[in-house]
Amino acid sequence: MQQLYDIPEEELLAEIRQLRAKLDDKVLILGHHYQREEVIGFADVTGDSLKLAQYAAATPAPYIIFCGVHFMAETADILTSDSQTVILPDLAAGCSMADMADDVQVRRCWQELAEVISPDETVTPVTYINSTAALKSFCGEHGGIVCTSSNCERVLNWAWGRREKILFFPDQHLGENTALAMGVPESDMIIWDPAKHLGGNSVEAIEKARLILWKGFCSVHQLFKAEHAASMRQQHPGIEILAHPECSRAVCETADFVGSTEAIIQYVAKAPAGKSFAVATELNLVNRMRLHNPGNKVYFLSPTICMCSTMFRTDPQHLLASLKEVEAGHVAHPIRVPEVDQTWGRLSLQRMLDLA
Ligand code: 13P
Ligand code: SF4
């Protein structure tokens, strides 16, 4: 692997192109919109988490190279057959938000809820796709479901249709922003802090709540502030603010449009020329939107750099190393979700895919 860094860039890119063409339909390369420019160009499909999960579920390719982060590759492994192999080019490409809720904490939360209510009868667990396979499995086992940033409202409606309360993890903000946009009053929501008994809530608050929001967040999206939007509006009258729903409530409330990465891309692509946008999501994507929309002005909402450092870990060298493993027919570290989590995780993912 290390010697790949000694190859001049042009040679390296040419080798990727050559090998990719040789492997043909033996491999499908999926690329999340936050991938860097040098990598995304090699993706057969680019998309948000939902779109990429749908492609993973449908592909017959024996090898899937997922240029994204760990939870995405795990999801692809759950949705593909045992004879297919999912590769994450850099195994250290995680998601800090997904790490904010683990299996032990969520099971403890469920037990503590049982001190107050009967969760298996009254609570639907909903996990954001940005979570470990173990949490998707927990949701499958307990009548719950997975959501993404592009179908959260539909999933919340489904979940409330089954039971009166929802436990939503790990991202407080996606749950909160979506519910507020649906007209759910703030008084129906509580925050669950996993470090505190009963999540830091009173018995009465838990009994009354309809939406229990795990205290997790994306450190990249929390860097955008409502003041940034105000200053953009002052500098560029008529500008539209576009935000990802992982941003804070204050940013989403001031935004003209809130949506997934794919929805934000489509929103700008469909706009007439001559418009201005300030976008509150990851920097690599916003830079690409600027390149692809020369007729419009696309600004980054924050004055500071908000980059997903784990998405950035996938570089052309790691991609080439993965392709070489496919060529050799030996993948050293495939993403393999344990059997039990495969079974239950597939159920909660399938419930989501069936809603699409
Ligand atoms: P999307 O599904 O909207 O692409 O979001 C994934 C993500 O991790 C955003 O931080
Ligand atoms: Fe995770 Fe945030 Fe990176 Fe998305 S941007 S992958 S939520 S750390």
Tab-separated table of C-alpha atoms and ligand atoms in Angstrom:
chain	number	residue	atom	x	y	z
A	1	MET	CA	0.000	0.000	0.000
A	2	GLN	CA	2.709	2.448	1.071
A	3	GLN	CA	4.547	2.209	-2.294
A	4	LEU	CA	1.408	3.431	-4.093
A	5	TYR	CA	2.221	6.864	-2.641
A	6	ASP	CA	5.492	6.853	-4.626
A	7	ILE	CA	3.691	6.583	-7.987
A	8	PRO	CA	3.239	9.965	-9.758
A	9	GLU	CA	-0.424	11.034	-9.683
A	10	GLU	CA	-1.054	10.843	-13.448
A	11	GLU	CA	0.339	7.298	-13.574
A	12	LEU	CA	-1.718	6.289	-10.569
A	13	LEU	CA	-4.948	7.655	-12.072
A	14	ALA	CA	-4.182	5.951	-15.388
A	15	GLU	CA	-3.664	2.648	-13.576
A	16	ILE	CA	-7.009	3.016	-11.798
A	17	ARG	CA	-8.735	3.740	-15.131
A	18	GLN	CA	-7.112	0.724	-16.772
A	19	LEU	CA	-7.871	-1.695	-13.964
A	20	ARG	CA	-11.416	-0.407	-13.534
A	21	ALA	CA	-12.079	-1.014	-17.259
A	22	LYS	CA	-10.542	-4.493	-17.083
A	23	LEU	CA	-12.713	-5.516	-14.122
A	24	ASP	CA	-15.834	-4.333	-15.975
A	25	ASP	CA	-19.035	-5.559	-14.286
A	26	LYS	CA	-17.137	-7.635	-11.747
A	27	VAL	CA	-17.074	-4.512	-9.600
A	28	LEU	CA	-19.462	-1.674	-8.751
A	29	ILE	CA	-17.925	1.488	-7.315
A	30	LEU	CA	-20.320	3.502	-5.170
A	31	GLY	CA	-19.348	7.064	-4.218
A	32	HIS	CA	-20.972	9.264	-1.598
A	33	HIS	CA	-21.283	12.943	-2.518
A	34	TYR	CA	-18.745	13.943	0.179
A	35	GLN	CA	-15.914	12.037	-1.518
A	36	ARG	CA	-13.033	14.087	-2.820
A	37	GLU	CA	-12.895	15.096	-6.484
A	38	GLU	CA	-10.067	12.682	-7.440
A	39	VAL	CA	-12.142	9.744	-6.177
A	40	ILE	CA	-15.741	10.596	-7.085
A	41	GLY	CA	-14.894	10.595	-10.804
A	42	PHE	CA	-14.326	6.829	-10.598
A	43	ALA	CA	-17.705	6.072	-9.059
A	44	ASP	CA	-20.230	4.191	-11.211
A	45	VAL	CA	-22.978	5.664	-9.059
A	46	THR	CA	-22.872	8.748	-6.856
A	47	GLY	CA	-25.568	9.506	-4.353
A	48	ASP	CA	-26.850	10.138	-0.853
A	49	SER	CA	-27.148	7.310	1.654
A	50	LEU	CA	-30.567	6.167	0.447
A	51	LYS	CA	-29.701	6.106	-3.242
A	52	LEU	CA	-26.454	4.217	-2.605
A	53	ALA	CA	-28.223	1.676	-0.357
A	54	GLN	CA	-30.798	1.116	-3.118
A	55	TYR	CA	-28.047	0.511	-5.686
A	56	ALA	CA	-26.228	-1.853	-3.324
A	57	ALA	CA	-29.440	-3.822	-2.795
A	58	ALA	CA	-29.996	-4.171	-6.548
A	59	THR	CA	-26.512	-4.873	-7.960
A	60	PRO	CA	-25.474	-8.347	-9.099
A	61	ALA	CA	-21.770	-7.292	-9.071
A	62	PRO	CA	-19.637	-9.740	-7.081
A	63	TYR	CA	-17.544	-6.898	-5.611
A	64	ILE	CA	-18.799	-3.553	-4.323
A	65	ILE	CA	-16.189	-0.918	-3.510
A	66	PHE	CA	-17.859	1.639	-1.259
A	67	CYS	CA	-16.167	5.043	-1.373
A	68	GLY	CA	-17.888	6.381	1.706
A	69	VAL	CA	-17.788	5.557	5.409
A	70	HIS	CA	-18.077	2.395	7.485
A	71	PHE	CA	-21.841	2.396	8.193
A	72	MET	CA	-22.504	2.691	4.434
A	73	ALA	CA	-20.356	-0.350	3.663
A	74	GLU	CA	-22.022	-2.316	6.486
A	75	THR	CA	-25.435	-1.408	5.078
A	76	ALA	CA	-24.326	-2.605	1.636
A	77	ASP	CA	-23.105	-5.885	3.130
A	78	ILE	CA	-26.470	-6.453	4.833
A	79	LEU	CA	-28.351	-5.744	1.596
A	80	THR	CA	-26.184	-7.934	-0.678
A	81	SER	CA	-25.948	-11.711	-0.856
A	82	ASP	CA	-23.348	-13.865	0.903
A	83	SER	CA	-21.545	-14.422	-2.406
A	84	GLN	CA	-20.918	-10.679	-2.847
A	85	THR	CA	-18.044	-8.853	-1.179
A	86	VAL	CA	-18.150	-5.274	0.077
A	87	ILE	CA	-14.903	-3.330	0.359
A	88	LEU	CA	-14.319	-0.101	2.264
A	89	PRO	CA	-11.046	1.221	0.788
A	90	ASP	CA	-9.864	2.667	4.123
A	91	LEU	CA	-11.131	0.756	7.139
A	92	ALA	CA	-10.515	3.790	9.342
A	93	ALA	CA	-13.205	5.768	7.489
A	94	GLY	CA	-15.825	5.853	10.243
A	95	CYS	CA	-18.527	8.353	11.188
A	96	SER	CA	-18.190	10.147	14.522
A	97	MET	CA	-21.954	10.576	14.773
A	98	ALA	CA	-22.566	6.846	14.271
A	99	ASP	CA	-20.156	6.252	17.162
A	100	MET	CA	-22.332	8.345	19.505
A	101	ALA	CA	-24.766	5.488	20.130
A	102	ASP	CA	-23.642	1.921	20.670
A	103	ASP	CA	-25.536	-1.282	21.219
A	104	VAL	CA	-24.883	-1.379	24.974
A	105	GLN	CA	-26.108	2.205	25.467
A	106	VAL	CA	-29.254	1.702	23.399
A	107	ARG	CA	-30.145	-1.554	25.181
A	108	ARG	CA	-29.591	0.199	28.506
A	109	CYS	CA	-31.872	3.013	27.359
A	110	TRP	CA	-34.553	0.457	26.436
A	111	GLN	CA	-34.252	-1.130	29.903
A	112	GLU	CA	-34.491	2.241	31.625
A	113	LEU	CA	-37.544	3.126	29.540
A	114	ALA	CA	-39.045	-0.146	30.812
A	115	GLU	CA	-38.832	1.280	34.357
A	116	VAL	CA	-41.421	3.851	33.262
A	117	ILE	CA	-43.359	2.519	30.247
A	118	SER	CA	-43.529	-0.741	28.244
A	119	PRO	CA	-41.247	0.142	25.326
A	120	ASP	CA	-41.975	-2.979	23.266
A	121	GLU	CA	-45.630	-1.960	23.187
A	122	THR	CA	-45.380	1.815	23.080
A	123	VAL	CA	-42.086	2.797	21.429
A	124	THR	CA	-40.889	2.325	17.821
A	125	PRO	CA	-37.095	2.557	17.639
A	126	VAL	CA	-35.867	4.466	14.577
A	127	THR	CA	-32.198	4.550	13.712
A	128	TYR	CA	-30.651	6.974	11.280
A	129	ILE	CA	-28.706	4.979	8.677
A	130	ASN	CA	-25.587	6.671	10.141
A	131	SER	CA	-25.351	3.968	12.811
A	132	THR	CA	-23.691	0.615	13.404
A	133	ALA	CA	-25.175	-2.603	12.034
A	134	ALA	CA	-25.878	-3.618	15.657
A	135	LEU	CA	-28.321	-0.717	16.014
A	136	LYS	CA	-30.075	-1.545	12.755
A	137	SER	CA	-30.343	-5.055	14.146
A	138	PHE	CA	-31.791	-3.696	17.423
A	139	CYS	CA	-34.450	-1.857	15.421
A	140	GLY	CA	-35.308	-4.951	13.391
A	141	GLU	CA	-35.655	-6.994	16.561
A	142	HIS	CA	-37.883	-4.417	18.287
A	143	GLY	CA	-40.321	-3.583	15.498
A	144	GLY	CA	-38.303	-0.584	14.336
A	145	ILE	CA	-36.908	0.825	11.152
A	146	VAL	CA	-34.002	2.711	9.553
A	147	CYS	CA	-34.275	6.191	8.026
A	148	THR	CA	-32.043	8.452	5.985
A	149	SER	CA	-31.987	12.210	5.567
A	150	SER	CA	-34.173	11.859	2.470
A	151	ASN	CA	-37.040	9.779	3.883
A	152	CYS	CA	-37.142	10.744	7.560
A	153	GLU	CA	-40.652	12.262	7.500
A	154	ARG	CA	-42.117	9.181	5.824
A	155	VAL	CA	-40.365	6.915	8.322
A	156	LEU	CA	-41.561	8.945	11.326
A	157	ASN	CA	-45.143	8.718	10.032
A	158	TRP	CA	-44.735	4.951	9.641
A	159	ALA	CA	-43.280	4.636	13.148
A	160	TRP	CA	-46.017	6.712	14.824
A	161	GLY	CA	-48.581	4.690	12.888
A	162	ARG	CA	-47.423	1.605	14.793
A	163	ARG	CA	-46.763	2.867	18.305
A	164	GLU	CA	-47.418	6.120	20.143
A	165	LYS	CA	-43.765	7.015	20.830
A	166	ILE	CA	-40.507	7.012	18.851
A	167	LEU	CA	-36.977	6.541	20.171
A	168	PHE	CA	-34.778	8.215	17.534
A	169	PHE	CA	-30.989	7.720	17.421
A	170	PRO	CA	-28.183	8.683	17.044
A	171	ASP	CA	-28.794	12.172	15.538
A	172	GLN	CA	-30.902	14.504	17.658
A	173	HIS	CA	-31.005	17.134	14.910
A	174	LEU	CA	-32.363	15.087	12.007
A	175	GLY	CA	-35.176	13.827	14.263
A	176	GLU	CA	-35.900	17.236	15.742
A	177	ASN	CA	-35.786	19.189	12.454
A	178	THR	CA	-37.970	16.667	10.657
A	179	ALA	CA	-40.564	16.500	13.429
A	180	LEU	CA	-40.731	20.305	13.725
A	181	ALA	CA	-41.261	20.586	9.952
A	182	MET	CA	-44.097	18.050	10.315
A	183	GLY	CA	-45.770	20.332	12.888
A	184	VAL	CA	-44.889	18.259	15.969
A	185	PRO	CA	-44.683	20.676	18.930
A	186	GLU	CA	-41.422	20.968	20.841
A	187	SER	CA	-43.325	20.025	24.012
A	188	ASP	CA	-43.793	16.498	22.578
A	189	MET	CA	-40.018	15.930	22.408
A	190	ILE	CA	-37.371	15.117	25.003
A	191	ILE	CA	-33.612	14.656	24.674
A	192	TRP	CA	-32.067	11.390	25.881
A	193	ASP	CA	-28.571	11.834	27.311
A	194	PRO	CA	-27.065	8.318	27.447
A	195	ALA	CA	-24.680	9.393	30.217
A	196	LYS	CA	-27.585	10.001	32.652
A	197	HIS	CA	-30.171	7.728	34.257
A	198	LEU	CA	-33.470	7.951	32.320
A	199	GLY	CA	-31.526	10.021	29.844
A	200	GLY	CA	-31.705	12.903	32.339
A	201	ASN	CA	-35.530	13.035	32.144
A	202	SER	CA	-38.260	12.834	34.753
A	203	VAL	CA	-40.764	9.964	34.773
A	204	GLU	CA	-43.538	12.421	33.822
A	205	ALA	CA	-41.542	13.798	30.865
A	206	ILE	CA	-40.966	10.270	29.503
A	207	GLU	CA	-44.641	9.373	29.927
A	208	LYS	CA	-45.699	12.510	28.063
A	209	ALA	CA	-43.084	12.478	25.243
A	210	ARG	CA	-43.941	11.324	21.715
A	211	LEU	CA	-40.403	11.702	20.389
A	212	ILE	CA	-37.318	10.722	22.398
A	213	LEU	CA	-34.233	12.174	20.703
A	214	TRP	CA	-30.803	10.671	21.345
A	215	LYS	CA	-28.236	13.354	22.201
A	216	GLY	CA	-25.979	12.791	19.177
A	217	PHE	CA	-24.766	15.110	16.449
A	218	CYS	CA	-22.540	15.512	13.421
A	219	SER	CA	-19.566	17.667	14.348
A	220	VAL	CA	-19.237	18.847	10.737
A	221	HIS	CA	-22.810	20.126	10.417
A	222	GLN	CA	-22.860	21.686	13.884
A	223	LEU	CA	-20.247	24.189	12.685
A	224	PHE	CA	-22.871	26.032	10.623
A	225	LYS	CA	-24.622	28.811	12.562
A	226	ALA	CA	-27.734	30.918	12.009
A	227	GLU	CA	-25.484	34.028	12.145
A	228	HIS	CA	-23.699	32.747	9.017
A	229	ALA	CA	-27.038	32.687	7.199
A	230	ALA	CA	-27.875	36.202	8.404
A	231	SER	CA	-24.540	37.545	7.228
A	232	MET	CA	-24.916	35.832	3.807
A	233	ARG	CA	-28.376	37.384	3.368
A	234	GLN	CA	-26.963	40.792	4.195
A	235	GLN	CA	-24.048	40.447	1.757
A	236	HIS	CA	-26.051	38.841	-1.068
A	237	PRO	CA	-29.680	40.001	-1.143
A	238	GLY	CA	-31.929	37.327	-2.656
A	239	ILE	CA	-29.567	34.473	-1.776
A	240	GLU	CA	-31.185	31.152	-0.830
A	241	ILE	CA	-29.881	29.156	2.130
A	242	LEU	CA	-29.817	25.380	1.658
A	243	ALA	CA	-29.131	23.147	4.664
A	244	HIS	CA	-28.661	19.484	5.428
A	245	PRO	CA	-31.036	18.323	8.223
A	246	GLU	CA	-28.062	17.350	10.432
A	247	CYS	CA	-27.582	21.098	10.982
A	248	SER	CA	-28.957	22.690	14.137
A	249	ARG	CA	-32.577	23.723	14.467
A	250	ALA	CA	-31.586	27.409	14.244
A	251	VAL	CA	-29.902	26.864	10.852
A	252	CYS	CA	-32.719	24.709	9.461
A	253	GLU	CA	-35.369	27.187	10.597
A	254	THR	CA	-33.683	30.022	8.758
A	255	ALA	CA	-33.002	27.930	5.622
A	256	ASP	CA	-35.057	28.206	2.434
A	257	PHE	CA	-34.616	24.509	1.747
A	258	VAL	CA	-33.626	21.566	3.941
A	259	GLY	CA	-32.743	18.243	2.334
A	260	SER	CA	-30.345	15.366	1.834
A	261	THR	CA	-27.145	15.804	-0.165
A	262	GLU	CA	-28.870	14.481	-3.294
A	263	ALA	CA	-31.892	16.762	-2.757
A	264	ILE	CA	-29.642	19.820	-2.338
A	265	ILE	CA	-27.785	18.961	-5.566
A	266	GLN	CA	-31.076	18.559	-7.455
A	267	TYR	CA	-32.465	21.800	-6.011
A	268	VAL	CA	-29.563	23.835	-7.415
A	269	ALA	CA	-29.410	21.874	-10.690
A	270	LYS	CA	-33.068	22.700	-11.382
A	271	ALA	CA	-32.774	26.407	-10.505
A	272	PRO	CA	-32.760	29.006	-13.291
A	273	ALA	CA	-29.405	30.641	-14.055
A	274	GLY	CA	-28.391	33.784	-12.207
A	275	LYS	CA	-29.375	32.643	-8.711
A	276	SER	CA	-27.225	32.588	-5.557
A	277	PHE	CA	-27.110	29.845	-2.945
A	278	ALA	CA	-25.287	29.399	0.355
A	279	VAL	CA	-25.027	25.731	1.259
A	280	ALA	CA	-24.689	24.239	4.746
A	281	THR	CA	-23.160	20.846	4.158
A	282	GLU	CA	-19.732	19.271	3.650
A	283	LEU	CA	-17.082	21.285	1.778
A	284	ASN	CA	-16.136	18.782	-0.970
A	285	LEU	CA	-19.741	18.616	-2.117
A	286	VAL	CA	-20.228	22.390	-2.054
A	287	ASN	CA	-17.022	22.896	-4.089
A	288	ARG	CA	-18.287	20.377	-6.647
A	289	MET	CA	-21.671	22.104	-6.847
A	290	ARG	CA	-19.839	25.330	-7.624
A	291	LEU	CA	-18.013	23.611	-10.519
A	292	HIS	CA	-21.176	22.017	-11.907
A	293	ASN	CA	-23.346	25.137	-11.732
A	294	PRO	CA	-21.314	27.887	-13.430
A	295	GLY	CA	-24.495	29.850	-14.228
A	296	ASN	CA	-25.272	30.275	-10.529
A	297	LYS	CA	-23.274	31.455	-7.528
A	298	VAL	CA	-22.740	28.727	-4.946
A	299	TYR	CA	-21.233	29.773	-1.590
A	300	PHE	CA	-20.217	27.730	1.412
A	301	LEU	CA	-22.359	28.915	4.331
A	302	SER	CA	-19.672	28.912	7.014
A	303	PRO	CA	-16.597	31.184	7.056
A	304	THR	CA	-14.632	28.235	8.539
A	305	ILE	CA	-13.857	24.963	6.798
A	306	CYS	CA	-16.359	22.175	7.563
A	307	MET	CA	-14.964	18.979	6.129
A	308	CYS	CA	-15.712	15.364	6.936
A	309	SER	CA	-12.220	14.096	7.687
A	310	THR	CA	-13.268	10.436	7.545
A	311	MET	CA	-14.884	10.785	4.108
A	312	PHE	CA	-11.611	12.425	3.050
A	313	ARG	CA	-9.612	9.338	4.039
A	314	THR	CA	-10.493	7.557	0.802
A	315	ASP	CA	-7.875	8.637	-1.711
A	316	PRO	CA	-6.944	7.298	-5.168
A	317	GLN	CA	-4.201	5.150	-3.584
A	318	HIS	CA	-6.724	3.305	-1.385
A	319	LEU	CA	-9.090	2.922	-4.324
A	320	LEU	CA	-6.316	1.417	-6.466
A	321	ALA	CA	-5.333	-0.957	-3.656
A	322	SER	CA	-8.974	-2.146	-3.451
A	323	LEU	CA	-9.159	-2.691	-7.212
A	324	LYS	CA	-5.922	-4.672	-7.079
A	325	GLU	CA	-7.435	-6.924	-4.389
A	326	VAL	CA	-10.464	-7.549	-6.607
A	327	GLU	CA	-8.177	-8.376	-9.529
A	328	ALA	CA	-6.210	-10.801	-7.367
A	329	GLY	CA	-9.458	-12.372	-6.118
A	330	HIS	CA	-8.342	-11.877	-2.518
A	331	VAL	CA	-9.816	-9.146	-0.352
A	332	ALA	CA	-7.831	-8.857	2.856
A	333	HIS	CA	-10.456	-7.039	4.942
A	334	PRO	CA	-13.968	-7.318	3.520
A	335	ILE	CA	-16.816	-5.715	5.453
A	336	ARG	CA	-18.695	-8.614	7.057
A	337	VAL	CA	-21.611	-7.945	9.386
A	338	PRO	CA	-22.183	-10.808	11.882
A	339	GLU	CA	-25.011	-13.190	10.938
A	340	VAL	CA	-27.383	-12.152	13.723
A	341	ASP	CA	-27.112	-8.465	12.817
A	342	GLN	CA	-27.519	-9.354	9.132
A	343	THR	CA	-30.867	-10.981	9.816
A	344	TRP	CA	-32.410	-8.314	12.022
A	345	GLY	CA	-30.641	-5.454	10.270
A	346	ARG	CA	-32.010	-6.555	6.907
A	347	LEU	CA	-35.513	-6.448	8.361
A	348	SER	CA	-35.240	-2.839	9.557
A	349	LEU	CA	-33.574	-1.776	6.285
A	350	GLN	CA	-36.165	-3.605	4.199
A	351	ARG	CA	-38.967	-1.846	6.085
A	352	MET	CA	-37.377	1.434	5.018
A	353	LEU	CA	-36.791	0.382	1.396
A	354	ASP	CA	-40.398	-0.813	1.156
A	355	LEU	CA	-41.567	2.712	2.033
A	356	ALA	CA	-39.713	4.277	-0.925
B	1	13P	P1	-26.973	12.003	2.962
B	1	13P	O1	-27.692	10.699	3.088
B	1	13P	O2	-27.897	13.183	2.885
B	1	13P	O3	-26.009	11.977	1.834
B	1	13P	O4	-26.168	12.262	4.307
B	1	13P	C1	-25.169	11.405	4.757
B	1	13P	C2	-24.308	12.046	5.742
B	1	13P	O5	-23.512	11.415	6.383
B	1	13P	C3	-24.443	13.466	5.939
B	1	13P	O6	-23.529	13.896	6.880
B	2	SF4	FE1	-20.743	11.222	9.773
B	2	SF4	FE2	-20.961	13.892	9.832
B	2	SF4	FE3	-19.138	12.711	8.250
B	2	SF4	FE4	-21.755	12.562	7.677
B	2	SF4	S1	-20.482	14.397	7.705
B	2	SF4	S2	-20.270	10.884	7.611
B	2	SF4	S3	-22.631	12.417	9.758
B	2	SF4	S4	-19.199	12.666	10.521
